[in-house]
C-alpha cells in the first residue's frame, strides 16, 4: 500500500467519515457540504437518481417517503421501499460511497486506487458482503475490510505511538452518533485478536443532542409553536432553522469541554439560551453510564481485570465529552488516552493498519452482484466516472 492512493470510508449510522491518503504519508480528511462529515441519508428522486448529503435532506422535505435516513440500520432487510420503487440496501449504501469516493478523488486530484471500509466487529459474513458489494456495485475498486476497533487500536499505536507489547490488552470505547461499541483486544505478534465485544444499538451522541434540545424547550417558551417547526420541519426555511439549532447544540456540546457555560441560539424564537456544564452533564450522565456499564461487562467477559489494561482508547466524535473520560477513569481505575480528533481514529487507523508490521488484515468479503441490483437507469448522484484510459487499474487487495 506504500505509495498508493487510498481512501477510507467510515460509514456510520448518521454520518460517514472519509479520509484520503497518498504517497509520502500525505493524509487528509475529506469535507462535504461545508462540514467534516457526509450525511448518509439517501433520497430517491422521481427519475430514479439516488441523492445523498444535504441535497437528500432537502428532498426529504418534499417527499419524506422517498428518503432513508440510515441505510446502515437497514442492512439486514435486503430491500427498502422509497416512493414506489424498491432499492437494494447495498445500492443505497453505494450511493453514499460513490459521493465519498468522488470527493476523495477530487481532493487527491487523481483516481484513488484502493478503498478501505471499516466495519463493526460484530458483523457477520453476510453484512460484510453487503458492505463490499455496495462499493463495487457503483464502480469503486474492490475494497479491503478492516474491523473498526482494530483500526482504532492501530491509530493509537501507530500514529500516537502508544506502546502495547504483545500479550497486553486494550479497551476500545467507540461512542458514535447512533450506536456504542466496546471491544477488548489483545496484542499479538501478528496484530490484534478480539477477546470480547458488546454494544448498544440505541445509544449515541444523537441521544445527548436530543436531550439538550428537550432541555432548551423546557427552558425557552415551551408552548411556542416554533418548537414544532424546529423539531418537525416542513419547509426549506424550517429545515434550515432546524439544522442551525442542531448544529448549535453540537457546537455547544464541544465548547462545554473547555468552558463552564455556553449560549445556544434558538432559531425562529430569536433567543440565546444559556447552558452550563453542570446541566449538560446531568443530561448526559444517564446515557454515558450505560456505555460504561457495557464496557465493564465486556472486560468481565474477556476475563481481563481493568488494572491489566495497557490502554483505554475512546474513539468517535461523542467520546470527546469530558464526562466520558471521568466516568471511565472512575469505573476502571485507568486513565483513558484522549486524542484531539477521536472521530477520525477509525478511518485513519484503517489506512495505516496494513502498512504496520503485524497488522491484522482480514480478507475482503466476496464481491458478488447483489440480488437486488438497481433498477434500469438508476444511478447514484456523483457516481465515480468510468476509469480514464490512462488511469492505473483498480485491483482488489489480496489478503493472506
XYZ file of C-alpha atoms in Angstrom:
400
model
C 0.000 0.000 0.000
C 3.002 2.315 0.357
C 2.978 4.992 -2.310
C -0.571 4.125 -3.373
C -3.575 6.418 -3.135
C -6.265 5.003 -0.865
C -9.465 6.213 0.751
C -11.065 5.037 3.985
C -14.843 5.391 4.275
C -16.027 5.003 7.866
C -19.744 4.510 7.199
C -21.776 5.286 10.324
C -25.451 5.234 11.211
C -25.801 9.006 10.768
C -22.672 10.233 9.004
C -19.643 8.976 7.119
C -16.076 9.986 7.918
C -13.810 9.909 4.876
C -10.020 10.156 4.830
C -7.781 10.012 1.776
C -4.100 9.100 1.889
C -1.420 9.213 -0.745
C 2.319 8.930 -1.370
C 4.817 10.386 1.096
C 2.413 9.887 4.034
C 0.039 12.578 2.753
C -3.274 12.160 4.603
C -6.287 14.461 4.721
C -9.917 14.269 5.856
C -12.481 14.936 3.137
C -15.100 17.621 3.748
C -18.679 17.614 2.452
C -21.301 20.343 2.098
C -19.221 22.691 4.201
C -18.752 20.222 7.074
C -16.345 17.458 8.152
C -18.810 14.586 7.642
C -21.112 13.261 4.931
C -24.725 12.640 5.889
C -25.615 9.053 4.960
C -29.281 9.784 4.262
C -30.397 8.831 0.732
C -33.248 10.352 -1.285
C -34.719 8.681 -4.369
C -35.679 11.258 -6.994
C -38.623 10.580 -9.297
C -36.279 9.744 -12.176
C -34.536 7.083 -10.063
C -31.414 9.080 -9.205
C -30.215 8.454 -5.651
C -29.262 11.729 -3.993
C -27.141 11.944 -0.826
C -25.886 14.543 1.640
C -27.637 17.855 2.222
C -29.472 17.529 -1.101
C -31.068 14.324 0.193
C -32.217 16.079 3.351
C -33.806 18.834 1.293
C -35.517 16.257 -0.906
C -36.967 14.606 2.184
C -38.984 17.767 2.846
C -40.802 17.394 -0.469
C -41.318 13.641 -0.277
C -40.405 12.011 3.062
C -41.450 8.608 1.733
C -38.548 8.741 -0.716
C -35.929 9.300 1.995
C -33.935 6.745 4.013
C -32.019 8.440 6.859
C -29.821 5.491 7.869
C -29.154 2.738 5.308
C -26.727 1.047 7.697
C -29.574 0.259 10.090
C -31.462 -1.400 7.217
C -28.609 -3.608 6.051
C -30.367 -6.819 7.150
C -33.568 -6.024 5.256
C -32.305 -6.638 1.744
C -34.507 -4.089 0.031
C -36.054 -0.770 1.028
C -39.131 0.870 -0.490
C -38.519 4.506 -1.441
C -41.504 6.059 -3.124
C -42.960 3.428 -5.441
C -39.713 1.524 -6.094
C -37.689 -0.995 -4.137
C -33.945 -0.475 -3.832
C -31.339 -2.905 -2.634
C -29.835 -1.620 0.623
C -26.373 -2.174 -0.832
C -27.259 0.268 -3.604
C -28.293 2.935 -1.081
C -25.033 2.485 0.791
C -23.212 2.505 -2.525
C -24.737 5.861 -3.443
C -23.160 7.376 -0.338
C -19.860 5.641 -1.058
C -19.905 6.954 -4.627
C -20.169 10.532 -3.346
C -17.443 9.878 -0.754
C -15.133 8.347 -3.351
C -15.806 11.060 -5.934
C -14.962 13.842 -3.488
C -11.868 11.955 -2.298
C -10.633 11.683 -5.892
C -11.318 15.379 -6.376
C -9.268 16.225 -3.290
C -6.445 13.904 -4.358
C -6.640 15.183 -7.959
C -6.341 11.628 -9.195
C -8.329 8.413 -9.253
C -7.798 6.776 -5.868
C -6.623 3.209 -6.378
C -7.687 1.480 -3.161
C -10.738 1.606 -0.900
C -10.744 0.612 2.774
C -14.018 0.029 4.620
C -14.023 -0.248 8.417
C -16.906 -2.352 9.770
C -18.380 -3.148 13.215
C -16.598 -6.087 14.787
C -19.884 -7.897 15.386
C -20.856 -8.015 11.721
C -21.024 -11.449 10.142
C -20.102 -12.504 6.628
C -23.454 -11.531 5.098
C -23.258 -7.941 6.316
C -19.625 -7.639 5.283
C -20.519 -8.941 1.835
C -23.283 -6.347 1.564
C -20.831 -3.600 2.507
C -18.260 -4.722 -0.066
C -20.935 -5.194 -2.721
C -22.153 -1.649 -2.118
C -18.755 -0.329 -3.161
C -18.237 -2.451 -6.263
C -21.835 -2.019 -7.456
C -21.167 1.684 -8.081
C -17.771 1.190 -9.692
C -15.368 1.580 -6.779
C -12.264 -0.626 -6.548
C -12.877 -3.877 -4.672
C -12.498 -2.853 -1.022
C -10.416 -4.229 1.792
C -12.365 -4.594 5.049
C -10.956 -3.754 8.485
C -12.732 -4.231 11.852
C -13.366 -0.819 13.404
C -11.810 -1.450 16.836
C -8.673 -2.934 15.294
C -8.356 0.092 13.010
C -8.751 2.373 16.023
C -6.138 0.466 18.004
C -3.641 0.761 15.154
C -4.238 4.504 15.055
C -3.234 4.764 18.700
C -0.160 2.542 18.464
C 0.878 3.781 15.017
C 0.121 7.477 14.796
C 0.001 8.192 18.530
C 2.947 5.930 19.397
C 1.174 4.261 22.310
C 3.161 1.194 23.356
C 1.148 -2.036 23.567
C 3.509 -5.039 23.865
C 2.337 -8.480 22.696
C 0.144 -10.118 25.311
C -1.196 -6.830 26.668
C -4.834 -5.809 26.216
C -6.649 -2.594 25.347
C -10.260 -1.453 25.543
C -11.641 0.424 22.535
C -14.588 2.598 23.585
C -16.462 3.659 20.434
C -19.280 6.163 21.013
C -20.735 7.290 17.714
C -23.744 9.333 16.786
C -26.261 6.498 16.917
C -24.559 3.461 18.447
C -21.970 2.390 21.002
C -19.464 -0.458 20.907
C -16.850 -1.619 23.421
C -14.189 -4.148 22.422
C -11.333 -5.786 24.290
C -8.327 -6.548 22.081
C -5.148 -8.447 22.879
C -1.920 -7.575 21.113
C -0.280 -10.480 19.331
C 2.906 -10.716 17.268
C 0.654 -10.708 14.191
C -1.635 -7.812 15.174
C -4.665 -7.904 17.468
C -7.167 -10.543 18.437
C -10.671 -9.865 19.721
C -11.360 -11.207 23.202
C -14.850 -9.782 23.698
C -17.163 -7.146 22.309
C -20.523 -5.659 23.171
C -22.591 -2.638 22.359
C -25.794 -0.639 22.403
C -27.759 0.000 19.227
C -29.941 2.666 20.840
C -27.301 4.899 22.437
C -25.109 7.554 20.871
C -24.256 11.203 20.726
C -27.528 11.951 18.946
C -29.372 10.971 22.115
C -27.379 13.521 24.084
C -28.143 16.167 21.466
C -31.842 15.325 21.701
C -31.703 15.643 25.487
C -30.204 19.126 25.120
C -32.923 20.188 22.678
C -35.594 18.894 25.070
C -33.963 20.833 27.913
C -33.872 24.029 25.859
C -37.538 23.616 25.011
C -38.390 23.340 28.689
C -36.417 26.491 29.448
C -37.396 28.695 26.499
C -41.105 29.310 25.768
C -42.093 25.621 25.718
C -45.565 26.331 24.288
C -44.323 28.376 21.345
C -45.424 26.853 18.018
C -41.928 27.494 16.656
C -40.717 24.420 18.527
C -42.939 22.258 16.351
C -41.352 23.819 13.282
C -37.870 23.164 14.675
C -38.497 19.545 15.647
C -40.678 18.629 12.635
C -39.630 20.949 9.794
C -41.887 21.019 6.735
C -40.343 23.758 4.606
C -36.869 24.723 3.462
C -36.879 27.668 5.884
C -37.825 25.398 8.785
C -35.256 22.801 7.726
C -32.539 25.458 7.664
C -33.596 26.643 11.131
C -33.729 23.092 12.500
C -30.289 22.328 11.096
C -28.941 25.525 12.668
C -30.401 24.502 16.033
C -28.881 21.004 15.975
C -25.549 22.329 14.707
C -25.601 24.858 17.532
C -26.346 22.139 20.065
C -23.439 20.017 18.832
C -21.152 23.042 18.900
C -22.267 23.857 22.453
C -21.554 20.277 23.490
C -17.999 20.605 22.187
C -17.442 24.059 23.695
C -18.523 22.825 27.117
C -15.386 20.690 27.167
C -13.456 23.948 27.533
C -15.944 26.370 29.113
C -18.140 26.262 32.208
C -21.130 27.641 30.310
C -22.142 28.498 26.753
C -25.028 30.127 24.919
C -27.157 28.279 22.360
C -29.056 30.306 19.771
C -32.596 29.055 19.166
C -33.680 29.950 15.613
C -37.224 31.126 14.899
C -37.586 32.109 18.553
C -34.738 34.616 18.395
C -33.469 33.586 21.825
C -29.961 32.888 23.128
C -30.348 30.235 25.822
C -27.635 29.613 28.441
C -26.388 26.069 29.004
C -23.991 25.214 31.813
C -21.660 22.251 32.064
C -23.447 21.073 35.202
C -26.826 20.955 33.427
C -25.250 19.279 30.421
C -23.587 16.565 32.485
C -26.841 15.867 34.319
C -28.460 15.145 30.949
C -25.547 13.165 29.542
C -24.700 11.108 32.633
C -27.525 8.505 32.426
C -26.708 7.890 28.767
C -22.959 7.630 29.306
C -23.296 5.442 32.384
C -24.944 2.795 30.212
C -21.886 2.749 27.948
C -19.518 2.462 30.902
C -21.513 -0.463 32.273
C -21.257 -2.253 28.930
C -17.501 -1.631 28.975
C -17.239 -3.272 32.377
C -19.310 -6.233 31.199
C -17.103 -6.713 28.141
C -13.976 -6.688 30.297
C -15.588 -9.298 32.528
C -16.459 -11.462 29.547
C -12.862 -11.206 28.328
C -11.607 -12.010 31.841
C -9.315 -9.012 31.746
C -9.083 -7.024 35.000
C -9.104 -3.271 34.307
C -5.745 -2.972 36.069
C -4.200 -5.205 33.381
C -5.176 -2.914 30.509
C -2.380 -1.278 28.541
C -4.775 1.414 27.402
C -8.356 2.641 27.154
C -8.960 4.214 23.743
C -12.071 6.435 23.355
C -12.949 6.968 19.691
C -15.629 8.582 17.525
C -16.977 12.073 17.890
C -19.081 11.736 21.025
C -16.196 10.274 23.030
C -14.592 13.718 23.307
C -17.123 14.686 26.017
C -15.003 15.181 29.188
C -17.539 13.245 31.268
C -16.686 10.140 29.224
C -13.101 10.263 30.458
C -14.210 10.962 34.021
C -16.678 8.072 34.183
C -14.302 5.584 32.541
C -11.435 6.544 34.832
C -13.658 6.277 37.887
C -15.105 2.908 36.865
C -11.927 1.236 35.603
C -9.160 2.962 37.505
C -7.330 3.511 34.214
C -6.944 6.959 32.663
C -8.242 6.882 29.065
C -5.915 8.087 26.318
C -7.635 11.146 24.865
C -6.825 12.404 21.371
C -7.689 15.656 19.646
C -9.812 14.212 16.824
C -11.312 10.917 18.021
C -13.862 10.934 15.183
C -11.007 10.314 12.720
C -9.376 7.447 14.631
C -11.120 4.565 12.850
C -10.693 5.979 9.345
C -7.058 6.959 9.906
C -6.256 3.660 11.577
C -7.745 1.653 8.737
C -5.343 3.390 6.349
C -2.186 2.692 8.323
C -3.000 -0.763 9.696
C -1.899 -2.651 6.557
C 1.478 -0.900 6.490
C 2.352 -1.715 10.105
C 4.264 -4.840 10.900
C 1.953 -7.444 12.391
C -1.214 -5.725 11.206
C -4.314 -7.830 11.106
C -5.561 -7.914 7.516
C -8.935 -9.624 7.325
C -9.777 -10.810 3.861
C -12.243 -8.798 1.862
C -15.720 -10.231 1.688
C -16.615 -11.970 -1.576
C -17.862 -9.387 -4.029
C -20.844 -10.695 -5.983
C -23.717 -8.850 -7.652
C -26.492 -8.151 -5.131
C -29.815 -9.897 -5.546
C -31.487 -6.512 -5.984
C -29.331 -4.573 -8.406
C -30.526 -1.034 -9.076
C -33.442 -0.698 -11.484
C -32.506 0.018 -15.070
C -31.499 3.640 -15.478
C -30.958 4.216 -11.770
C -27.624 5.819 -10.971
C -26.380 7.387 -7.758
C -25.631 11.086 -7.871
C -21.871 11.719 -8.122
C -21.096 8.108 -9.003
C -17.436 7.730 -9.990
C -16.858 8.054 -13.711
C -15.604 5.208 -15.810
C -11.876 4.657 -15.415
C -9.917 7.044 -17.635
C -7.858 5.464 -20.392
C -4.537 6.138 -18.680
C -5.690 5.627 -15.104
C -3.993 2.908 -13.058
C -6.011 -0.306 -12.917
C -8.190 -0.770 -9.859
C -7.275 -4.106 -8.320
C -8.670 -5.822 -5.244
C -6.262 -6.050 -2.346
C -5.191 -9.602 -1.680
C -5.135 -10.841 1.887
C -3.084 -13.630 3.398
